[in-house]
PDB file of C-alpha atoms and ligand atoms in Angstrom:
ATOM      1  CA  MET F   1      -6.981   7.419   4.842  1.00  0.00           C
ATOM      2  CA  LEU F   2      -3.720   5.454   5.154  1.00  0.00           C
ATOM      3  CA  LYS F   3      -0.694   7.554   4.318  1.00  0.00           C
ATOM      4  CA  ILE F   4       2.811   6.127   4.135  1.00  0.00           C
ATOM      5  CA  GLU F   5       5.482   8.735   3.589  1.00  0.00           C
ATOM      6  CA  ALA F   6       9.014   7.868   2.508  1.00  0.00           C
ATOM      7  CA  ILE F   7       9.564   5.055   4.985  1.00  0.00           C
ATOM      8  CA  HIS F   8      12.852   3.235   5.464  1.00  0.00           C
ATOM      9  CA  VAL F   9      12.587  -0.162   7.145  1.00  0.00           C
ATOM     10  CA  ALA F  10      15.443  -2.601   7.767  1.00  0.00           C
ATOM     11  CA  HIS F  11      15.658  -6.254   8.782  1.00  0.00           C
ATOM     12  CA  GLY F  12      18.896  -6.087  10.767  1.00  0.00           C
ATOM     13  CA  SER F  13      21.437  -4.744   8.324  1.00  0.00           C
ATOM     14  CA  VAL F  14      19.239  -5.394   5.249  1.00  0.00           C
ATOM     15  CA  LEU F  15      17.365  -2.265   4.175  1.00  0.00           C
ATOM     16  CA  ALA F  16      14.074  -3.650   2.787  1.00  0.00           C
ATOM     17  CA  LEU F  17      12.174  -0.370   2.226  1.00  0.00           C
ATOM     18  CA  ARG F  18      13.995   2.708   0.955  1.00  0.00           C
ATOM     19  CA  GLY F  19      11.817   5.768   1.010  1.00  0.00           C
ATOM     20  CA  LEU F  20       8.583   4.054   0.008  1.00  0.00           C
ATOM     21  CA  SER F  21       5.401   6.159  -0.163  1.00  0.00           C
ATOM     22  CA  LEU F  22       1.809   5.067  -0.714  1.00  0.00           C
ATOM     23  CA  THR F  23      -1.708   6.244   0.076  1.00  0.00           C
ATOM     24  CA  VAL F  24      -4.996   4.390   0.366  1.00  0.00           C
ATOM     25  CA  ALA F  25      -7.900   6.830   0.188  1.00  0.00           C
ATOM     26  CA  ASP F  26     -11.085   6.049   2.116  1.00  0.00           C
ATOM     27  CA  GLY F  27     -13.301   3.466   0.464  1.00  0.00           C
ATOM     28  CA  THR F  28     -10.807   2.570  -2.276  1.00  0.00           C
ATOM     29  CA  MET F  29      -9.057  -0.637  -3.261  1.00  0.00           C
ATOM     30  CA  VAL F  30      -5.335  -0.288  -3.916  1.00  0.00           C
ATOM     31  CA  GLY F  31      -2.884  -2.815  -5.367  1.00  0.00           C
ATOM     32  CA  LEU F  32       0.732  -3.064  -4.191  1.00  0.00           C
ATOM     33  CA  VAL F  33       2.593  -4.968  -6.859  1.00  0.00           C
ATOM     34  CA  GLY F  34       6.153  -6.221  -6.827  1.00  0.00           C
ATOM     35  CA  ARG F  35       8.264  -9.343  -7.280  1.00  0.00           C
ATOM     36  CA  ASN F  36       9.069 -11.701  -4.421  1.00  0.00           C
ATOM     37  CA  GLY F  37      11.460  -9.930  -2.086  1.00  0.00           C
ATOM     38  CA  ALA F  38      10.480  -6.446  -3.311  1.00  0.00           C
ATOM     39  CA  GLY F  39       9.317  -5.452   0.174  1.00  0.00           C
ATOM     40  CA  LYS F  40       5.518  -5.900   0.132  1.00  0.00           C
ATOM     41  CA  THR F  41       5.307  -7.967   3.317  1.00  0.00           C
ATOM     42  CA  THR F  42       7.737  -5.594   5.029  1.00  0.00           C
ATOM     43  CA  LEU F  43       5.425  -2.697   4.165  1.00  0.00           C
ATOM     44  CA  LEU F  44       2.281  -4.414   5.505  1.00  0.00           C
ATOM     45  CA  ARG F  45       4.086  -5.535   8.663  1.00  0.00           C
ATOM     46  CA  SER F  46       5.261  -1.948   9.183  1.00  0.00           C
ATOM     47  CA  VAL F  47       1.662  -0.726   9.007  1.00  0.00           C
ATOM     48  CA  MET F  48       0.730  -3.415  11.554  1.00  0.00           C
ATOM     49  CA  GLY F  49       3.499  -2.253  13.888  1.00  0.00           C
ATOM     50  CA  HIS F  50       5.530  -5.476  13.703  1.00  0.00           C
ATOM     51  CA  LEU F  51       8.419  -3.531  12.186  1.00  0.00           C
ATOM     52  CA  LYS F  52       9.433   0.039  12.923  1.00  0.00           C
ATOM     53  CA  PRO F  53      10.540   2.492  10.241  1.00  0.00           C
ATOM     54  CA  SER F  54      13.868   4.188  10.921  1.00  0.00           C
ATOM     55  CA  GLN F  55      12.741   7.159   8.800  1.00  0.00           C
ATOM     56  CA  GLY F  56       9.477   8.437   7.354  1.00  0.00           C
ATOM     57  CA  GLY F  57       5.933   8.265   8.681  1.00  0.00           C
ATOM     58  CA  ILE F  58       2.746   6.182   8.672  1.00  0.00           C
ATOM     59  CA  THR F  59      -0.560   7.821   9.538  1.00  0.00           C
ATOM     60  CA  PHE F  60      -4.111   6.537   9.547  1.00  0.00           C
ATOM     61  CA  ASP F  61      -6.814   9.201   9.621  1.00  0.00           C
ATOM     62  CA  GLY F  62      -4.092  11.646  10.594  1.00  0.00           C
ATOM     63  CA  GLN F  63      -3.044   9.602  13.618  1.00  0.00           C
ATOM     64  CA  ASP F  64       0.607   8.570  13.883  1.00  0.00           C
ATOM     65  CA  LEU F  65       0.651   4.745  13.686  1.00  0.00           C
ATOM     66  CA  VAL F  66       4.373   4.388  14.323  1.00  0.00           C
ATOM     67  CA  ALA F  67       3.931   5.679  17.861  1.00  0.00           C
ATOM     68  CA  LEU F  68       1.151   3.172  18.658  1.00  0.00           C
ATOM     69  CA  PRO F  69       1.649  -0.334  20.039  1.00  0.00           C
ATOM     70  CA  SER F  70       0.934  -3.160  17.598  1.00  0.00           C
ATOM     71  CA  HIS F  71      -2.296  -4.330  19.277  1.00  0.00           C
ATOM     72  CA  ALA F  72      -3.845  -0.870  18.838  1.00  0.00           C
ATOM     73  CA  ARG F  73      -4.308  -1.556  15.094  1.00  0.00           C
ATOM     74  CA  ALA F  74      -7.298  -3.844  15.657  1.00  0.00           C
ATOM     75  CA  ALA F  75      -8.899  -1.182  17.846  1.00  0.00           C
ATOM     76  CA  MET F  76      -8.496   1.291  14.961  1.00  0.00           C
ATOM     77  CA  GLY F  77     -10.384  -1.011  12.602  1.00  0.00           C
ATOM     78  CA  ILE F  78      -7.383  -2.352  10.703  1.00  0.00           C
ATOM     79  CA  GLY F  79      -7.514  -6.046   9.721  1.00  0.00           C
ATOM     80  CA  TYR F  80      -4.497  -7.999   8.451  1.00  0.00           C
ATOM     81  CA  MET F  81      -4.396 -11.185   6.381  1.00  0.00           C
ATOM     82  CA  PRO F  82      -0.760 -12.348   6.444  1.00  0.00           C
ATOM     83  CA  GLU F  83       0.701 -14.282   3.515  1.00  0.00           C
ATOM     84  CA  ASP F  84       1.396 -17.318   5.715  1.00  0.00           C
ATOM     85  CA  ARG F  85      -2.171 -17.108   7.155  1.00  0.00           C
ATOM     86  CA  GLY F  86      -0.842 -17.111  10.719  1.00  0.00           C
ATOM     87  CA  LEU F  87      -3.680 -19.155  12.231  1.00  0.00           C
ATOM     88  CA  VAL F  88      -3.366 -20.775  15.644  1.00  0.00           C
ATOM     89  CA  PRO F  89      -3.494 -24.495  14.667  1.00  0.00           C
ATOM     90  CA  GLU F  90      -5.025 -25.773  17.921  1.00  0.00           C
ATOM     91  CA  LEU F  91      -7.858 -23.222  17.949  1.00  0.00           C
ATOM     92  CA  THR F  92     -11.096 -23.737  16.051  1.00  0.00           C
ATOM     93  CA  VAL F  93     -12.005 -21.743  12.951  1.00  0.00           C
ATOM     94  CA  GLU F  94     -14.327 -19.529  14.978  1.00  0.00           C
ATOM     95  CA  GLU F  95     -11.789 -18.960  17.757  1.00  0.00           C
ATOM     96  CA  ASN F  96      -9.180 -17.956  15.173  1.00  0.00           C
ATOM     97  CA  ILE F  97     -11.622 -15.470  13.665  1.00  0.00           C
ATOM     98  CA  LEU F  98     -12.310 -14.024  17.111  1.00  0.00           C
ATOM     99  CA  VAL F  99      -8.713 -13.657  18.337  1.00  0.00           C
ATOM    100  CA  PRO F 100      -8.300 -10.027  17.169  1.00  0.00           C
ATOM    101  CA  VAL F 101     -11.898  -9.209  18.186  1.00  0.00           C
ATOM    102  CA  TRP F 102     -10.993 -10.146  21.774  1.00  0.00           C
ATOM    103  CA  THR F 103      -8.334  -7.417  21.766  1.00  0.00           C
ATOM    104  CA  ASN F 104     -10.895  -4.752  20.878  1.00  0.00           C
ATOM    105  CA  PRO F 105     -13.537  -4.174  23.554  1.00  0.00           C
ATOM    106  CA  ALA F 106     -15.446  -1.831  21.209  1.00  0.00           C
ATOM    107  CA  LEU F 107     -16.401  -4.749  18.946  1.00  0.00           C
ATOM    108  CA  LYS F 108     -19.320  -7.064  19.658  1.00  0.00           C
ATOM    109  CA  GLU F 109     -18.436 -10.712  19.070  1.00  0.00           C
ATOM    110  CA  SER F 110     -21.905 -11.690  17.855  1.00  0.00           C
ATOM    111  CA  GLU F 111     -22.118  -8.772  15.403  1.00  0.00           C
ATOM    112  CA  ARG F 112     -18.670  -9.411  13.952  1.00  0.00           C
ATOM    113  CA  LEU F 113     -19.346 -13.145  13.564  1.00  0.00           C
ATOM    114  CA  ALA F 114     -22.690 -12.430  11.892  1.00  0.00           C
ATOM    115  CA  LEU F 115     -20.934 -10.176   9.371  1.00  0.00           C
ATOM    116  CA  VAL F 116     -18.159 -12.687   8.702  1.00  0.00           C
ATOM    117  CA  TYR F 117     -20.586 -15.584   8.183  1.00  0.00           C
ATOM    118  CA  ARG F 118     -22.766 -13.430   5.935  1.00  0.00           C
ATOM    119  CA  VAL F 119     -19.768 -12.709   3.698  1.00  0.00           C
ATOM    120  CA  LEU F 120     -18.259 -16.215   3.981  1.00  0.00           C
ATOM    121  CA  PRO F 121     -21.163 -18.596   4.741  1.00  0.00           C
ATOM    122  CA  GLU F 122     -19.022 -21.645   3.868  1.00  0.00           C
ATOM    123  CA  LEU F 123     -17.132 -21.094   7.130  1.00  0.00           C
ATOM    124  CA  LEU F 124     -20.245 -21.751   9.220  1.00  0.00           C
ATOM    125  CA  GLU F 125     -20.118 -25.507   8.701  1.00  0.00           C
ATOM    126  CA  MET F 126     -16.431 -25.654   9.663  1.00  0.00           C
ATOM    127  CA  ARG F 127     -16.601 -23.256  12.609  1.00  0.00           C
ATOM    128  CA  GLU F 128     -15.918 -25.964  15.232  1.00  0.00           C
ATOM    129  CA  ARG F 129     -13.067 -27.532  13.277  1.00  0.00           C
ATOM    130  CA  ARG F 130      -9.502 -26.937  14.411  1.00  0.00           C
ATOM    131  CA  ALA F 131      -7.468 -24.836  11.996  1.00  0.00           C
ATOM    132  CA  LEU F 132      -4.818 -27.546  11.660  1.00  0.00           C
ATOM    133  CA  LEU F 133      -7.380 -29.844   9.982  1.00  0.00           C
ATOM    134  CA  LEU F 134      -8.105 -27.409   7.151  1.00  0.00           C
ATOM    135  CA  SER F 135      -6.586 -27.350   3.676  1.00  0.00           C
ATOM    136  CA  GLY F 136      -4.276 -24.485   2.785  1.00  0.00           C
ATOM    137  CA  GLY F 137      -7.019 -22.827   0.727  1.00  0.00           C
ATOM    138  CA  GLN F 138      -9.577 -23.116   3.530  1.00  0.00           C
ATOM    139  CA  GLN F 139      -7.030 -21.558   5.879  1.00  0.00           C
ATOM    140  CA  LYS F 140      -6.757 -18.596   3.494  1.00  0.00           C
ATOM    141  CA  LEU F 141     -10.533 -18.086   3.796  1.00  0.00           C
ATOM    142  CA  VAL F 142     -10.274 -18.174   7.594  1.00  0.00           C
ATOM    143  CA  ALA F 143      -7.381 -15.691   7.517  1.00  0.00           C
ATOM    144  CA  LEU F 144      -9.536 -13.371   5.367  1.00  0.00           C
ATOM    145  CA  ALA F 145     -12.453 -13.859   7.764  1.00  0.00           C
ATOM    146  CA  ARG F 146     -10.241 -12.958  10.732  1.00  0.00           C
ATOM    147  CA  ALA F 147      -9.115  -9.762   8.956  1.00  0.00           C
ATOM    148  CA  LEU F 148     -12.768  -8.919   8.152  1.00  0.00           C
ATOM    149  CA  ALA F 149     -13.783  -9.464  11.776  1.00  0.00           C
ATOM    150  CA  VAL F 150     -11.772  -6.441  12.935  1.00  0.00           C
ATOM    151  CA  GLY F 151     -11.134  -4.615   9.681  1.00  0.00           C
ATOM    152  CA  THR F 152     -14.036  -2.215   9.827  1.00  0.00           C
ATOM    153  CA  ARG F 153     -11.966   0.564   8.204  1.00  0.00           C
ATOM    154  CA  LEU F 154      -8.957  -0.970   6.420  1.00  0.00           C
ATOM    155  CA  LEU F 155      -7.954  -4.445   5.234  1.00  0.00           C
ATOM    156  CA  LEU F 156      -4.341  -5.356   4.482  1.00  0.00           C
ATOM    157  CA  LEU F 157      -4.245  -8.506   2.330  1.00  0.00           C
ATOM    158  CA  ASP F 158      -0.847 -10.107   1.674  1.00  0.00           C
ATOM    159  CA  GLU F 159      -0.878 -12.329  -1.436  1.00  0.00           C
ATOM    160  CA  PRO F 160      -4.466 -13.491  -0.820  1.00  0.00           C
ATOM    161  CA  PHE F 161      -4.518 -15.684  -3.946  1.00  0.00           C
ATOM    162  CA  GLU F 162      -1.086 -17.279  -3.564  1.00  0.00           C
ATOM    163  CA  GLY F 163      -1.076 -21.075  -3.328  1.00  0.00           C
ATOM    164  CA  VAL F 164      -4.841 -21.287  -3.702  1.00  0.00           C
ATOM    165  CA  ALA F 165      -6.510 -23.659  -6.200  1.00  0.00           C
ATOM    166  CA  PRO F 166      -8.380 -21.902  -9.068  1.00  0.00           C
ATOM    167  CA  ALA F 167     -11.927 -22.493  -7.750  1.00  0.00           C
ATOM    168  CA  LEU F 168     -11.134 -21.106  -4.321  1.00  0.00           C
ATOM    169  CA  SER F 169      -9.123 -18.312  -5.862  1.00  0.00           C
ATOM    170  CA  LYS F 170     -12.211 -17.240  -7.808  1.00  0.00           C
ATOM    171  CA  ARG F 171     -14.246 -17.387  -4.609  1.00  0.00           C
ATOM    172  CA  LEU F 172     -11.670 -15.220  -2.801  1.00  0.00           C
ATOM    173  CA  GLY F 173     -11.735 -12.760  -5.699  1.00  0.00           C
ATOM    174  CA  ASP F 174     -15.541 -12.568  -5.555  1.00  0.00           C
ATOM    175  CA  VAL F 175     -15.501 -11.981  -1.788  1.00  0.00           C
ATOM    176  CA  ILE F 176     -12.912  -9.221  -2.135  1.00  0.00           C
ATOM    177  CA  ALA F 177     -14.848  -7.705  -5.070  1.00  0.00           C
ATOM    178  CA  GLY F 178     -17.936  -7.704  -2.847  1.00  0.00           C
ATOM    179  CA  LEU F 179     -16.162  -5.306  -0.484  1.00  0.00           C
ATOM    180  CA  LYS F 180     -15.931  -2.679  -3.195  1.00  0.00           C
ATOM    181  CA  GLY F 181     -18.095   0.293  -2.541  1.00  0.00           C
ATOM    182  CA  SER F 182     -18.304  -0.475   1.177  1.00  0.00           C
ATOM    183  CA  ALA F 183     -16.790   1.729   3.866  1.00  0.00           C
ATOM    184  CA  VAL F 184     -13.747  -0.527   4.084  1.00  0.00           C
ATOM    185  CA  SER F 185     -10.545   0.408   2.247  1.00  0.00           C
ATOM    186  CA  VAL F 186      -8.380  -2.442   0.978  1.00  0.00           C
ATOM    187  CA  LEU F 187      -4.648  -2.731   0.263  1.00  0.00           C
ATOM    188  CA  ILE F 188      -3.783  -5.914  -1.675  1.00  0.00           C
ATOM    189  CA  ALA F 189      -0.135  -6.977  -2.023  1.00  0.00           C
ATOM    190  CA  GLN F 190       0.558  -9.252  -4.967  1.00  0.00           C
ATOM    191  CA  SER F 191       3.424 -10.346  -7.180  1.00  0.00           C
ATOM    192  CA  ASP F 192       1.155  -9.701 -10.157  1.00  0.00           C
ATOM    193  CA  LEU F 193      -2.256  -8.191 -10.644  1.00  0.00           C
ATOM    194  CA  ASN F 194      -3.721 -11.177 -12.518  1.00  0.00           C
ATOM    195  CA  HIS F 195      -6.408 -11.786  -9.950  1.00  0.00           C
ATOM    196  CA  SER F 196      -7.255  -8.233  -9.056  1.00  0.00           C
ATOM    197  CA  ARG F 197      -6.587  -5.926 -12.000  1.00  0.00           C
ATOM    198  CA  LYS F 198     -10.311  -5.280 -12.420  1.00  0.00           C
ATOM    199  CA  LEU F 199     -10.738  -4.691  -8.695  1.00  0.00           C
ATOM    200  CA  VAL F 200      -8.224  -1.999  -7.883  1.00  0.00           C
ATOM    201  CA  ASP F 201      -8.768   1.751  -8.152  1.00  0.00           C
ATOM    202  CA  ALA F 202      -5.051   2.491  -8.005  1.00  0.00           C
ATOM    203  CA  GLU F 203      -1.833   0.552  -8.221  1.00  0.00           C
ATOM    204  CA  PHE F 204       1.585   1.112  -6.667  1.00  0.00           C
ATOM    205  CA  VAL F 205       4.575  -0.755  -8.012  1.00  0.00           C
ATOM    206  CA  ILE F 206       7.435  -1.573  -5.668  1.00  0.00           C
ATOM    207  CA  GLU F 207      10.907  -2.665  -6.702  1.00  0.00           C
ATOM    208  CA  ARG F 208      13.774  -3.296  -4.286  1.00  0.00           C
ATOM    209  CA  GLY F 209      11.954  -1.399  -1.564  1.00  0.00           C
ATOM    210  CA  ALA F 210      11.204   1.761  -3.560  1.00  0.00           C
ATOM    211  CA  ASN F 211       8.316   3.118  -5.634  1.00  0.00           C
ATOM    212  CA  VAL F 212       8.538   2.562  -9.363  1.00  0.00           C
ATOM    213  CA  THR F 213       5.444   4.302 -10.655  1.00  0.00           C
ATOM    214  CA  LEU F 214       2.416   5.892  -9.169  1.00  0.00           C
ATOM    215  CA  ALA F 215      -0.585   5.443 -11.417  1.00  0.00           C
ATOM    216  CA  ALA F 216      -4.324   5.561 -11.133  1.00  0.00           C
ATOM    217  CA  ALA F 217      -6.041   2.672 -12.933  1.00  0.00           C
TER     218      ALA F 217
HETATM  219  P1  LIG Q 301       7.521 -12.157  -0.739  1.00  0.00           P
HETATM  220  O1  LIG Q 301       6.239 -12.151  -1.442  1.00  0.00           O
HETATM  221  O2  LIG Q 301       8.518 -13.122  -1.259  1.00  0.00           O
HETATM  222  O3  LIG Q 301       7.395 -12.212   0.769  1.00  0.00           O
HETATM  223  P2  LIG Q 301       7.895  -9.338  -0.467  1.00  0.00           P
HETATM  224  O4  LIG Q 301       7.762  -8.366  -1.577  1.00  0.00           O
HETATM  225  O5  LIG Q 301       6.802  -9.439   0.499  1.00  0.00           O
HETATM  226  O6  LIG Q 301       8.199 -10.757  -1.064  1.00  0.00           O
HETATM  227  P3  LIG Q 301       9.613  -8.931   1.812  1.00  0.00           P
HETATM  228  O7  LIG Q 301       9.259 -10.231   2.429  1.00  0.00           O
HETATM  229  O8  LIG Q 301       9.080  -7.690   2.390  1.00  0.00           O
HETATM  230  O9  LIG Q 301       9.260  -8.956   0.265  1.00  0.00           O
HETATM  231  O10 LIG Q 301      11.194  -8.843   1.770  1.00  0.00           O
HETATM  232  C1  LIG Q 301      11.902  -7.664   1.390  1.00  0.00           C
HETATM  233  C2  LIG Q 301      13.401  -7.874   1.564  1.00  0.00           C
HETATM  234  O11 LIG Q 301      13.685  -8.003   2.966  1.00  0.00           O
HETATM  235  C3  LIG Q 301      13.963  -9.111   0.901  1.00  0.00           C
HETATM  236  O12 LIG Q 301      15.251  -8.783   0.424  1.00  0.00           O
HETATM  237  C4  LIG Q 301      14.048 -10.113   2.010  1.00  0.00           C
HETATM  238  O13 LIG Q 301      15.094 -11.025   1.772  1.00  0.00           O
HETATM  239  C5  LIG Q 301      14.350  -9.232   3.213  1.00  0.00           C
HETATM  240  N1  LIG Q 301      13.797  -9.813   4.453  1.00  0.00           N
HETATM  241  C6  LIG Q 301      12.484 -10.070   4.689  1.00  0.00           C
HETATM  242  N2  LIG Q 301      12.306 -10.563   5.946  1.00  0.00           N
HETATM  243  C7  LIG Q 301      13.545 -10.624   6.496  1.00  0.00           C
HETATM  244  C8  LIG Q 301      14.059 -11.039   7.776  1.00  0.00           C
HETATM  245  N3  LIG Q 301      13.236 -11.483   8.721  1.00  0.00           N
HETATM  246  N4  LIG Q 301      15.395 -10.941   7.982  1.00  0.00           N
HETATM  247  C9  LIG Q 301      16.209 -10.471   7.011  1.00  0.00           C
HETATM  248  N5  LIG Q 301      15.808 -10.068   5.799  1.00  0.00           N
HETATM  249  C10 LIG Q 301      14.506 -10.133   5.537  1.00  0.00           C
END
């Protein structure tokens, strides 16, 4: 289980999270909903270790994440799909998918690729293509695939549907829906729940870096 307890996180002098708390129970899908600038990306980046809370705690299965170096997240089975996709343009689709796998010696490349291509078979035909040649929507699929490759326990998805054409958005929604009931927990950050209302088991609303409500769907 991911447990975030009253964290404060600042970007320089700007306090972006003010005492935010959230939990993602094992095997559940949780929505994190808030307007642009509310602090969703800051929260996900804090879980990934890119930003350090000045107060509060983040634990995963009881282990203190704040104390761990950033690269240890992949080894714990946490996969991250950033809002800006964050692909390496010169690398191929398959190399991009494998980058976090290479940081985790416990994972077998062939097994992880087999899983990713089973879930997203459309990526097979573009596996040798460089990321820079893909459309924005295709890059979103690759970013999801890369998160899936290491996210054996928890997936953090930042605005997965943003900037994606309707057909691909439906495809992304179906892929994410297909994860329901599996061992993987999912935290989806979105400015609205239009695409995922039916998917989530619980929803946390964030406004100016703080919790607004805490409701089970
Ligand atoms: P969006 O979907 O627009 O990214 P968000 O909910 O993810 O919105 P954050 O990106 O976490 O929000 O931003 C939270 C607050 O922190 C905002 O006020 C934003 O201006 C500020 N902020 C974010 N990144 C930085 C940064 N690198 N330096 C300074 N302030 C930042």
